[in-house]
Each structure stands twice: as structure tokens, then as C-alpha cells.
Short mmCIF file of C-alpha atoms in Angstrom, two decimals:
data_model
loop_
_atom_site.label_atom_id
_atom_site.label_comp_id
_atom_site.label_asym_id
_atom_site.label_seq_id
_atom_site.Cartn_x
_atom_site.Cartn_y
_atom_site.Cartn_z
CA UNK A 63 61.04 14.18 -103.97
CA UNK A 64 63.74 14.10 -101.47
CA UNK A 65 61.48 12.57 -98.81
CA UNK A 66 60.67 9.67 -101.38
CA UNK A 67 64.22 8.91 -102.46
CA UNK A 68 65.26 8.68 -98.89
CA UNK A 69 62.52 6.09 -98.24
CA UNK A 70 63.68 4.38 -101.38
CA UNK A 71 66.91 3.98 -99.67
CA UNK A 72 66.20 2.63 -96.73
CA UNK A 73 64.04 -0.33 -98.47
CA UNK A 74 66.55 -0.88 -100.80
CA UNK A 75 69.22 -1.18 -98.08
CA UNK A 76 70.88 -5.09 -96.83
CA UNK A 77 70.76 -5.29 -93.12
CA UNK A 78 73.62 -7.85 -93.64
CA UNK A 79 75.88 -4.63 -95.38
CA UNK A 80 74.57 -1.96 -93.77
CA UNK A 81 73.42 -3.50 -89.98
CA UNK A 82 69.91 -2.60 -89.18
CA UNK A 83 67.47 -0.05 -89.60
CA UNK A 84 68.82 4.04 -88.91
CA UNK A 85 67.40 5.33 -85.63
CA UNK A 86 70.10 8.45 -84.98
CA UNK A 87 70.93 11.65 -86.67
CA UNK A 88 73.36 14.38 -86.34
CA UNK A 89 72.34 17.71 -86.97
CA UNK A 90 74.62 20.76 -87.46
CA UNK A 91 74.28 24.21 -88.91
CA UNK A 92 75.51 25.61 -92.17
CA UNK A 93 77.08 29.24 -93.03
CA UNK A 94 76.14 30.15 -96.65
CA UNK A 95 76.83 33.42 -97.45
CA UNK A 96 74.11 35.67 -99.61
CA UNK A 97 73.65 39.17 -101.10
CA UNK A 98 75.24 41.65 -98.57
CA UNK A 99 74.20 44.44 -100.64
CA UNK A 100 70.59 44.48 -99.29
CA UNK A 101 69.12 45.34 -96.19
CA UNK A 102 68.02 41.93 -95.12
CA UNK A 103 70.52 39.76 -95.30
CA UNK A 104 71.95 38.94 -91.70
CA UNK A 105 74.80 38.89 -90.01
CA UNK A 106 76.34 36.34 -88.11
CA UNK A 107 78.38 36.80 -85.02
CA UNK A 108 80.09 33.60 -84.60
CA UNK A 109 81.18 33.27 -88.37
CA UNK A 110 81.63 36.63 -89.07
CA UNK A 111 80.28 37.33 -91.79
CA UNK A 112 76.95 37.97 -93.28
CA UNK A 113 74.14 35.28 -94.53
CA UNK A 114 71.90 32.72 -93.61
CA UNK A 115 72.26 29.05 -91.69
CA UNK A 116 71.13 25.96 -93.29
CA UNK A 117 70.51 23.61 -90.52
CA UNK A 118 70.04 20.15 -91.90
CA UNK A 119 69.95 16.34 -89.95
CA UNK A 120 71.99 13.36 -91.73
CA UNK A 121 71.76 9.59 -90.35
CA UNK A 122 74.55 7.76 -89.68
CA UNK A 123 74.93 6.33 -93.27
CA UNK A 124 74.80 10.11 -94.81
CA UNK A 125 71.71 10.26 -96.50
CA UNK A 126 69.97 13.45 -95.38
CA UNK A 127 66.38 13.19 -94.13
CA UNK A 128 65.77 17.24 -93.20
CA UNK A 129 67.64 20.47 -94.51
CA UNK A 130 65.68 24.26 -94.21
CA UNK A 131 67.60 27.83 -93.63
CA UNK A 132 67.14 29.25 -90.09
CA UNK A 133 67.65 32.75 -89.11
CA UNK A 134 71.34 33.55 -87.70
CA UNK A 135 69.24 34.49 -84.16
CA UNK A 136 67.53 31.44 -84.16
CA UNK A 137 68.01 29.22 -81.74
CA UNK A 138 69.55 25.84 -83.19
CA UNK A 139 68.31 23.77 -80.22
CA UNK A 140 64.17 24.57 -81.76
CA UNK A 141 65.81 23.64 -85.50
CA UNK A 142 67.57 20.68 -84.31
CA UNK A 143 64.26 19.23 -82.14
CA UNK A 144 62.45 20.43 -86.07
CA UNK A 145 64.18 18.14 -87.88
CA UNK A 146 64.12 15.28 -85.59
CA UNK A 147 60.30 15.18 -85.69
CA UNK A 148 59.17 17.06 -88.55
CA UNK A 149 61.39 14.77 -90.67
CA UNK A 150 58.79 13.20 -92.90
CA UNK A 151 60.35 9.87 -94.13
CA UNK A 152 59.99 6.58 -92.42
CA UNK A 153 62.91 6.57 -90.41
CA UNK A 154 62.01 6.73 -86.62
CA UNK A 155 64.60 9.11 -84.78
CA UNK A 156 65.29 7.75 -81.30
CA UNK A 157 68.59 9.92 -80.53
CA UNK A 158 70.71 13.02 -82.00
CA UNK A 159 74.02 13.58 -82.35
CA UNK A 160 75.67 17.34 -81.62
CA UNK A 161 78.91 19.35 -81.38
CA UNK A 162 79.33 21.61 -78.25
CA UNK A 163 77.21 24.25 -78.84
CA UNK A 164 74.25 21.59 -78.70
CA UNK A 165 74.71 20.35 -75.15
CA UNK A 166 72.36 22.83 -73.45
CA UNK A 167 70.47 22.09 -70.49
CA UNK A 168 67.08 22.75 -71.87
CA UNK A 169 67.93 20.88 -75.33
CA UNK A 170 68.54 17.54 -72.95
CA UNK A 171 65.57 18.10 -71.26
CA UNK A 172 63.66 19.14 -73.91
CA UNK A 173 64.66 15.75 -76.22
CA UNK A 174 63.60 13.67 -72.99
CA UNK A 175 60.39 15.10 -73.12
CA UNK A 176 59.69 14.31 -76.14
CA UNK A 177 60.99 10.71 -76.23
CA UNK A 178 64.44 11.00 -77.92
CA UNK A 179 67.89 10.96 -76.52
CA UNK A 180 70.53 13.87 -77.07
CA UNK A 181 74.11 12.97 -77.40
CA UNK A 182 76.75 15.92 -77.66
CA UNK A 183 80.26 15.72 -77.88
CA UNK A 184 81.13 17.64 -75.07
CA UNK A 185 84.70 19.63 -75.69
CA UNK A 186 85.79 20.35 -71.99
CA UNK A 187 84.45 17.13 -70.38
CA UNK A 188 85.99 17.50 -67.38
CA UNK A 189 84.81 20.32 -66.78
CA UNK A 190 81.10 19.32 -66.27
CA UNK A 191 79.35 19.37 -63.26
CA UNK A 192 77.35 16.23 -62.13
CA UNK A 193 73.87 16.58 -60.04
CA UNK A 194 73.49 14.74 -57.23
CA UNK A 195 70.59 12.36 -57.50
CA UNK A 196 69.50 13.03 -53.55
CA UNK A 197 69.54 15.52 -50.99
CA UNK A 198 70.02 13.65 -48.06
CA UNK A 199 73.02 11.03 -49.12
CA UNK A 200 76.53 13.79 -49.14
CA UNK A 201 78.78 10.78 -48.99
CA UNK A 202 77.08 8.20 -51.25
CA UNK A 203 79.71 9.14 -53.85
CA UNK A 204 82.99 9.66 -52.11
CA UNK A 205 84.51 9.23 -55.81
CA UNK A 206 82.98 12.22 -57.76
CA UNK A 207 83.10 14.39 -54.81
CA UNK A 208 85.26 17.03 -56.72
CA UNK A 209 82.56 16.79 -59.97
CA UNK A 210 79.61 16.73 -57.38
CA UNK A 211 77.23 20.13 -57.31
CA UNK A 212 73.87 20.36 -55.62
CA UNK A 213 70.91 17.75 -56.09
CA UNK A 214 68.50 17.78 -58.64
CA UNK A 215 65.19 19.18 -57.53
CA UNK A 216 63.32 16.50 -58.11
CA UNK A 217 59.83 18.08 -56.11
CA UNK A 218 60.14 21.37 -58.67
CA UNK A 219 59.78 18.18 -62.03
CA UNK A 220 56.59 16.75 -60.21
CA UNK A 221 54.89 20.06 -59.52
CA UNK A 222 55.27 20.95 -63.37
CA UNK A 223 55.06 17.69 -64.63
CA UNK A 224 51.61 18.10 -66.18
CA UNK A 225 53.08 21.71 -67.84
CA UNK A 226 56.10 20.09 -69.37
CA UNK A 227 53.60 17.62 -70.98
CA UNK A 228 51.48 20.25 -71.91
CA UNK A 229 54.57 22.05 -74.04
CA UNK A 230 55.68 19.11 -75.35
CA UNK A 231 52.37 17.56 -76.97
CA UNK A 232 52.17 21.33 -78.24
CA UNK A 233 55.34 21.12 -80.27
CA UNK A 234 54.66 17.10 -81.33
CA UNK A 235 50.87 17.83 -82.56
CA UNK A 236 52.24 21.44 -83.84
CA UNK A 237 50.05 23.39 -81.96
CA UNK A 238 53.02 25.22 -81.12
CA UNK A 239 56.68 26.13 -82.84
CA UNK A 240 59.36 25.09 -80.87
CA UNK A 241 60.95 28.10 -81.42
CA UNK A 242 58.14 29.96 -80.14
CA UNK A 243 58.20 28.22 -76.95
CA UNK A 244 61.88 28.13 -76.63
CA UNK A 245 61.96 32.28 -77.37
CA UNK A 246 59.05 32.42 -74.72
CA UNK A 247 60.92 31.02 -72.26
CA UNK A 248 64.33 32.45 -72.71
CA UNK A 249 62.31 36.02 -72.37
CA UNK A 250 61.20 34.99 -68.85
CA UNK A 251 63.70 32.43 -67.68
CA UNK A 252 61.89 32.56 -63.88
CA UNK A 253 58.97 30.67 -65.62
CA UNK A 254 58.54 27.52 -63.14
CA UNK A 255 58.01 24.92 -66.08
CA UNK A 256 61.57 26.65 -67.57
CA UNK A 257 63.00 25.72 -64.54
CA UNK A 258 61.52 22.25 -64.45
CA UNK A 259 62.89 21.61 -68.02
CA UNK A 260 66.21 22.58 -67.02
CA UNK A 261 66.37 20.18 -63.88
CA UNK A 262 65.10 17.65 -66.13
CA UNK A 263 67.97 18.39 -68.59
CA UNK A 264 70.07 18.66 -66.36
CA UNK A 265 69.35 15.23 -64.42
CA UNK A 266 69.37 13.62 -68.46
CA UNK A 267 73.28 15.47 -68.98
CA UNK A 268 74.74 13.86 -65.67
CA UNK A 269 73.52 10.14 -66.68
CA UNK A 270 74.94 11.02 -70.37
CA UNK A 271 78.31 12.34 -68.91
CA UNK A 272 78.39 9.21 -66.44
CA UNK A 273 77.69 6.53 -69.77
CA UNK A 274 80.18 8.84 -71.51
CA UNK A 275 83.11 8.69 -69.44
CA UNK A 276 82.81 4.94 -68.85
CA UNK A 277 81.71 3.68 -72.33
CA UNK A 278 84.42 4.25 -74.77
CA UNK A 279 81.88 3.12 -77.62
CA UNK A 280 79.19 6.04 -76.88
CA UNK A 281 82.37 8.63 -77.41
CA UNK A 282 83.50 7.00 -80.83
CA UNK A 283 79.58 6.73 -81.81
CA UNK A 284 79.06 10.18 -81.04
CA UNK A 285 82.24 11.19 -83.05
CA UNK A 286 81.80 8.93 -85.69
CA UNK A 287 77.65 10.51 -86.15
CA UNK A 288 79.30 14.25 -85.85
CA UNK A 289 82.10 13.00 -88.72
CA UNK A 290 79.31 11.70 -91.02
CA UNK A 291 77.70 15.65 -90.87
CA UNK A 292 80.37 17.05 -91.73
CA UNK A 293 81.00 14.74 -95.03
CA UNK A 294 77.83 15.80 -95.73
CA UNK A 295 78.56 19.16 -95.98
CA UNK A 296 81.91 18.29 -98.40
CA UNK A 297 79.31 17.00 -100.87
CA UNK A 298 76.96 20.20 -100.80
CA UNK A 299 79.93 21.95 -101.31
CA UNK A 300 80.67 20.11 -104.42
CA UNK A 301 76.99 19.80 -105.00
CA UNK A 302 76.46 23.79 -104.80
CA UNK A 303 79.10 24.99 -106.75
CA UNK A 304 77.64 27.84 -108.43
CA UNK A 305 78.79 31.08 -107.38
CA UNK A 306 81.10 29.28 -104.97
CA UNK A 307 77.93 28.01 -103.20
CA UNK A 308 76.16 31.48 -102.45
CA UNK A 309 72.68 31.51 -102.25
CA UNK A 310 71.39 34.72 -104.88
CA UNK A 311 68.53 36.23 -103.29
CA UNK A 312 67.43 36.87 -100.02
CA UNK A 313 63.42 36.04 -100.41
CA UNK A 314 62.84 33.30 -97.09
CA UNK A 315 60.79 31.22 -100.26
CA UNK A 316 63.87 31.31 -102.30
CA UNK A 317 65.75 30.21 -100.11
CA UNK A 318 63.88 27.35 -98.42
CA UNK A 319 63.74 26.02 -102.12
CA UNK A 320 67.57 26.24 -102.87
CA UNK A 321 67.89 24.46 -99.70
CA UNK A 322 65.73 21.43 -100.66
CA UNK A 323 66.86 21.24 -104.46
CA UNK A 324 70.27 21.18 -102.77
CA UNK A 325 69.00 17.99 -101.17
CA UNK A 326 67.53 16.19 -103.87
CA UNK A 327 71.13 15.26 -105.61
CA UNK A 328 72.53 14.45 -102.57
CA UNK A 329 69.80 11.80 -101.69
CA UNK A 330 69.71 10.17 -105.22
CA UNK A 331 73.95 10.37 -104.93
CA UNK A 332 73.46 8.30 -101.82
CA UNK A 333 70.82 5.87 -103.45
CA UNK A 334 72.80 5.21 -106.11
CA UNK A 335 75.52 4.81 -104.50
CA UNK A 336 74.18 2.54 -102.16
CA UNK A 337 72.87 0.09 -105.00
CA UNK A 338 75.92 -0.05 -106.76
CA UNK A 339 78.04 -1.05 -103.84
CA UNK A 340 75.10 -4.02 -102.80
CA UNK A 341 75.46 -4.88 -106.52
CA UNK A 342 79.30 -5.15 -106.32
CA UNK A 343 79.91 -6.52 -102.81
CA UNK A 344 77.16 -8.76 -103.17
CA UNK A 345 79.45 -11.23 -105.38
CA UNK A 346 81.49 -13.20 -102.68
CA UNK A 347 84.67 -12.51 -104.44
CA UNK A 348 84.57 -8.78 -103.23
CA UNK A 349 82.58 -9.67 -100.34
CA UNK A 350 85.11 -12.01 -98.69
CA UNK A 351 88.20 -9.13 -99.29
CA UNK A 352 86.14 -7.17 -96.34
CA UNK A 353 87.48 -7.27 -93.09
CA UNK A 354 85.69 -5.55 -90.28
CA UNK A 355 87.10 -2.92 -90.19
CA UNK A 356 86.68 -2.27 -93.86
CA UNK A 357 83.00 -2.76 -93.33
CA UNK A 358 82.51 -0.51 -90.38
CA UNK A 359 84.10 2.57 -92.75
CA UNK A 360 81.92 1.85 -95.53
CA UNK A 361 79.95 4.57 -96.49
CA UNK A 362 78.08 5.67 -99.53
CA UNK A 363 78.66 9.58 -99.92
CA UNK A 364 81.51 9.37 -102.13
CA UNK A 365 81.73 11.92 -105.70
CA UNK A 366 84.41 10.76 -107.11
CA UNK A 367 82.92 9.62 -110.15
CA UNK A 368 80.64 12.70 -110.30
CA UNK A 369 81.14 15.25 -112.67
CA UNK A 370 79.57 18.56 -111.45
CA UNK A 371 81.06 20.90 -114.25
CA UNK A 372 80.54 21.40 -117.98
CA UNK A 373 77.69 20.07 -120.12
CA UNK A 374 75.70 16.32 -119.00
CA UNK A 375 74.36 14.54 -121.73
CA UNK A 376 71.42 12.71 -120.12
CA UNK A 377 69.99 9.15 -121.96
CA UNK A 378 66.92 8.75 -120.76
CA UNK A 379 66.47 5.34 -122.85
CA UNK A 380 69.48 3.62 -120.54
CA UNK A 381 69.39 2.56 -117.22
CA UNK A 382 72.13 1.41 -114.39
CA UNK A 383 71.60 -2.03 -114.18
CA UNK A 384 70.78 -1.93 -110.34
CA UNK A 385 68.36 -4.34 -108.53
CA UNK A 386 65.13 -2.60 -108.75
CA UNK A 387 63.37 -1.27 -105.40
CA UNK A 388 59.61 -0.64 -104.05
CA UNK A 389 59.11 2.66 -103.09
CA UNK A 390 57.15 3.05 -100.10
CA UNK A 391 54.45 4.86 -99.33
CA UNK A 392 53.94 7.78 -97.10
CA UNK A 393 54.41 7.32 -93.39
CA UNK A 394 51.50 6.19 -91.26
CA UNK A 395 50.97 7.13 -87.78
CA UNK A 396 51.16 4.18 -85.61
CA UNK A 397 49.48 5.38 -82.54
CA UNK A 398 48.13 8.66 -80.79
CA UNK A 399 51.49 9.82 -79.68
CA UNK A 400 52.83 10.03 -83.71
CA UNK A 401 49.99 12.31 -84.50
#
């Protein structure tokens, strides 16, 4: 249900209101606390405290296409490449957002591998080490000398090449979890095609940190993907009120289902949302009060209007009167590499 209202919403949505079609998302993990009178529930270190994660990927106009609970150990690099593929709705991801903790070497070179670009927000900036591109050139870049380290070992890539390949069409065709390959490796980080992933992760993170520091509208698209995540996890909180937003049990099936009912009034708050403001700013009186700026801080995850408590009297014989939409139909692979 959630997949379909998402694809609803991107048919329904005016290219002239809301530019053109979504190709980034941010994802980010979630703290929700559960039962800690029972064996199983986990504890996190970071948050202190004890639980499960809900990792979950937003576009940049909020509506979320990809929400499941993860283990606290899990690594959030294998949930974050999840979502990104494993997605379901039409949109086609071509980059990903992330806070600090996502700006690992093997996440860049794992996203490259598999065709999309990583973009973190990286906290300490100038702290960050830049790979030379070539052994034999010390002086080609008198200028970064001081955030120049060695070169990237470009011979190690090429002999693992057809490895690296190998992992990746695992994890697109499924063959393989991500986390299972990412826990393989992390067990025996000598592994040569580990160590070609990094350099190629590595070689990805310098040209990101070189676009970075010289494209002031990469930094405020990156901050402006993160900000739209965490909105997004304002209106589960509002959303998931109940028992201040604690999940009951600790069954994994339980779980995985609270997480995606979660998700299905959040997507139709978004579609509807989306309608009525095409409805309203479609008249040119509104339209033309819209400067720019306005328009570039329009977004439709806004509650305002919601009432989450008490008793909802539902009329199922009245409708909004919103421009009616096609709904799409499942997505189609488009060639070998989408299978």
C-alpha cells in the first residue's frame, strides 16, 4: 500500500511546482525504544538505551519510499545501500544523502559500484585527507600539499576489478545480503577485494570533498536532503503517538509491520498534501504571491491540520475535491542491470 501511494504521488506531481522527477534520498536511522523487560530486546551503545533502529530513506520532497527495523549491531552502511535499491516504487535513486556516521570508505566505494553516488555531510571537513591521484607527480598540487596523503593504488582496483563486480551483481540480483558481505569482510579486513573497495571509496571521497569545498550548492543540497529526514521523523513522532511511540513487542514480524503501517499515513499525508497545495497554487492569484524563495521551501509534510487524538468520524460517501490521478503500475525492469 505504501509502495502504491508513493507512485501515486509522483504521477500526480507538477514539474512546474515541484521541478522534475526525485532521483536522491537521505537515509538515517531511528531509536525507538521497546520492552526492556525481556531478554531480547537490544541495547544500543550510542543512544543509550535499549531498543531497536528503524532505518528508513525519504526523497527530497519527504515522501518516504523505504522504512524496516535493523538490529542495533547492524551495520547502517548494508541498510542504507537496502533501501536505495530494494526500494520498490518507480523512483530511480541516483545519489544518497548522509550525516557523519555515513561517510565510510567502503560505503563510497560500495555506492560507486553499484552505480549511485554517496553524499555525506562531513562534520570535521578539514580534517579529511585527500588521495593523490598518481604516484609519480609529488608537486602537481603544490596547493593541497598539507591535505595530501599517499596515492590511490590504482593497480590493487584493476587486479580485483572482476571481484568487486562479482559482489556487487550479488547484492543487485540478491544473490547475496549486503549485510552478509559487508559482515564478511569486516571479519577479515586483509581480504584483497576489501581492500580494493576501500581504494575505490576512497578515490570516490577525495573527488566528493574536492566538489564539496568548491561548490557551495552541493553543501546546502546535502544539508537541505539531511533537513528533509529529519522532518520526517517529527511526523512519525506525531504519527506514532501511542505509548509515546514505543514499539510493544519484540517479535522481528511485529515489528517490521509497525514499521510499514507507520509508513502508510505518512505517504497518504504527503499525497494529500501534495494535491491540495497543486489545487490551491494552481489559481494564479496564489501562484503569483510566490517568490523563489517561497517556492524553493515548499514542502508537503506539514500536520497541522491533522488531528491524531480522540475519536475520527470517517465519511466514506465524501471526497476532497482533488484532481483525480492514475495510479501506476508496478515497476518494470528496463534492462539486464535492473534485474
Amino acid at each position: 500500500m505504501a509502495v502504491q501511494i508513493a507512485n501515486a504521488t509522483f504521477a500526480a506531481r507538477s514539474t512546474e511546482l515541484w521541478g522534475q522527477g526525485p532521483t536522491a534520498v537521505a537515509p538515517d536511522s531511528t531509536h525507538v525504544r521497546a520492552d526492556d523487560q525481556n531478554l531480547f530486546t537490544e541495547w544500543h551503545s550510542r543512544y543509550g538505551g535499549r531498543g531497536v533502529l528503524i532505518h528508513g530513506h525519504v526523497e527530497k520532497k519527504s515522501l518516504a519510499i523505504h522504512s524496516r527495523p535493523i538490529n542495533c549491531t547492524a551495520p547502517e552502511v548494508a541498510a542504507m545501500i537496502e533501501g536505495a535499491m530494494r526500494h520498490g516504487t518507480t523512483m530511480d535513486v541516483e545519489a544518497n544523502y548522509t550525516d557523519s556516521r555515513g561517510q565510510s570508505d567502503i560505503g563510497c566505494g560500495s555506492t560507486r559500484l553499484l552505480n549511485f553516488d554517496l553524499l555525506p555531510r562531513i562534520k570535521r571537513i578539514n580534517k579529511v585527507r585527500l588521495y593523490r591521484p598518481v604516484a609519480d607527480e609529488p608537486d602537481a598540487y603544490p596547493q593541497l600539499t598539507p591535505a595530501l596523503t599517499r596515492p590511490i593504488r590504482w593497480e590493487l582496483i584493476a587486479q580485483q576489478y572482476d571481484e568487486m563486480i562479482k559482489y556487487a551483481t550479488a547484492i543487485r540480483t540478491r544473490t547475496a545480503s549486503t549485510e552478509a558481505i559487508l559482515r564478511r569482510f569486516t571479519r577479515n579486513a586483509s581480504h584483497p577485494t576489501y581492500a580494493a573497495m576501500l581504494e575505490v571509496g576512497r578515490a570516490q571521497k577525495t573527488l566528493f570533498v574536492a566538489r564539496c569545498l568548491r561548490l557551495r550548492d552541493l553543501q546546502r543540497e546535502v544539508e537541505k536532503g539531511l533537513n528533509v529526514k529529519e522532518s520526517s521523523n517529527g511526523a512519525n513522532s506525531v504519527i506514532a503517538y501511542g505509548k509515546g511511540g514505543e514499539i510493544a513487542s519484540n517479535r522481528c514480524d511485529e515489528q517490521e509491520m509497525f514499521v510499514l503501517c507507520r509508513r502508510i499515513p505518512q505517504s497518504a499525508l504527503v499525497y494529500v498534501n501534495t494535491l491540495v497545495l497543486q489545487n490551491i497554487l494552481g489559481e494564479p492569484k496564489w501562484a503569483d504571491l510566490l517568490t523563489p524563495a517561497d517556492r524553493r521551501g515548499l514542502a508537503p509534510l506539514f500536520w497541522s491540520r491533522v488531528r491524531p487524538y480522540g475519536e475520527v468520524d470517517l465519511d466514506m460517501d465524501a471526497r476532497l475535491g482533488l484532481a483525480a490521478v492514475k495510479l501506476p503500475g508496478p515497476r518494470v525492469p528496463t534492462d539486464a542491470a535492473d534485474l
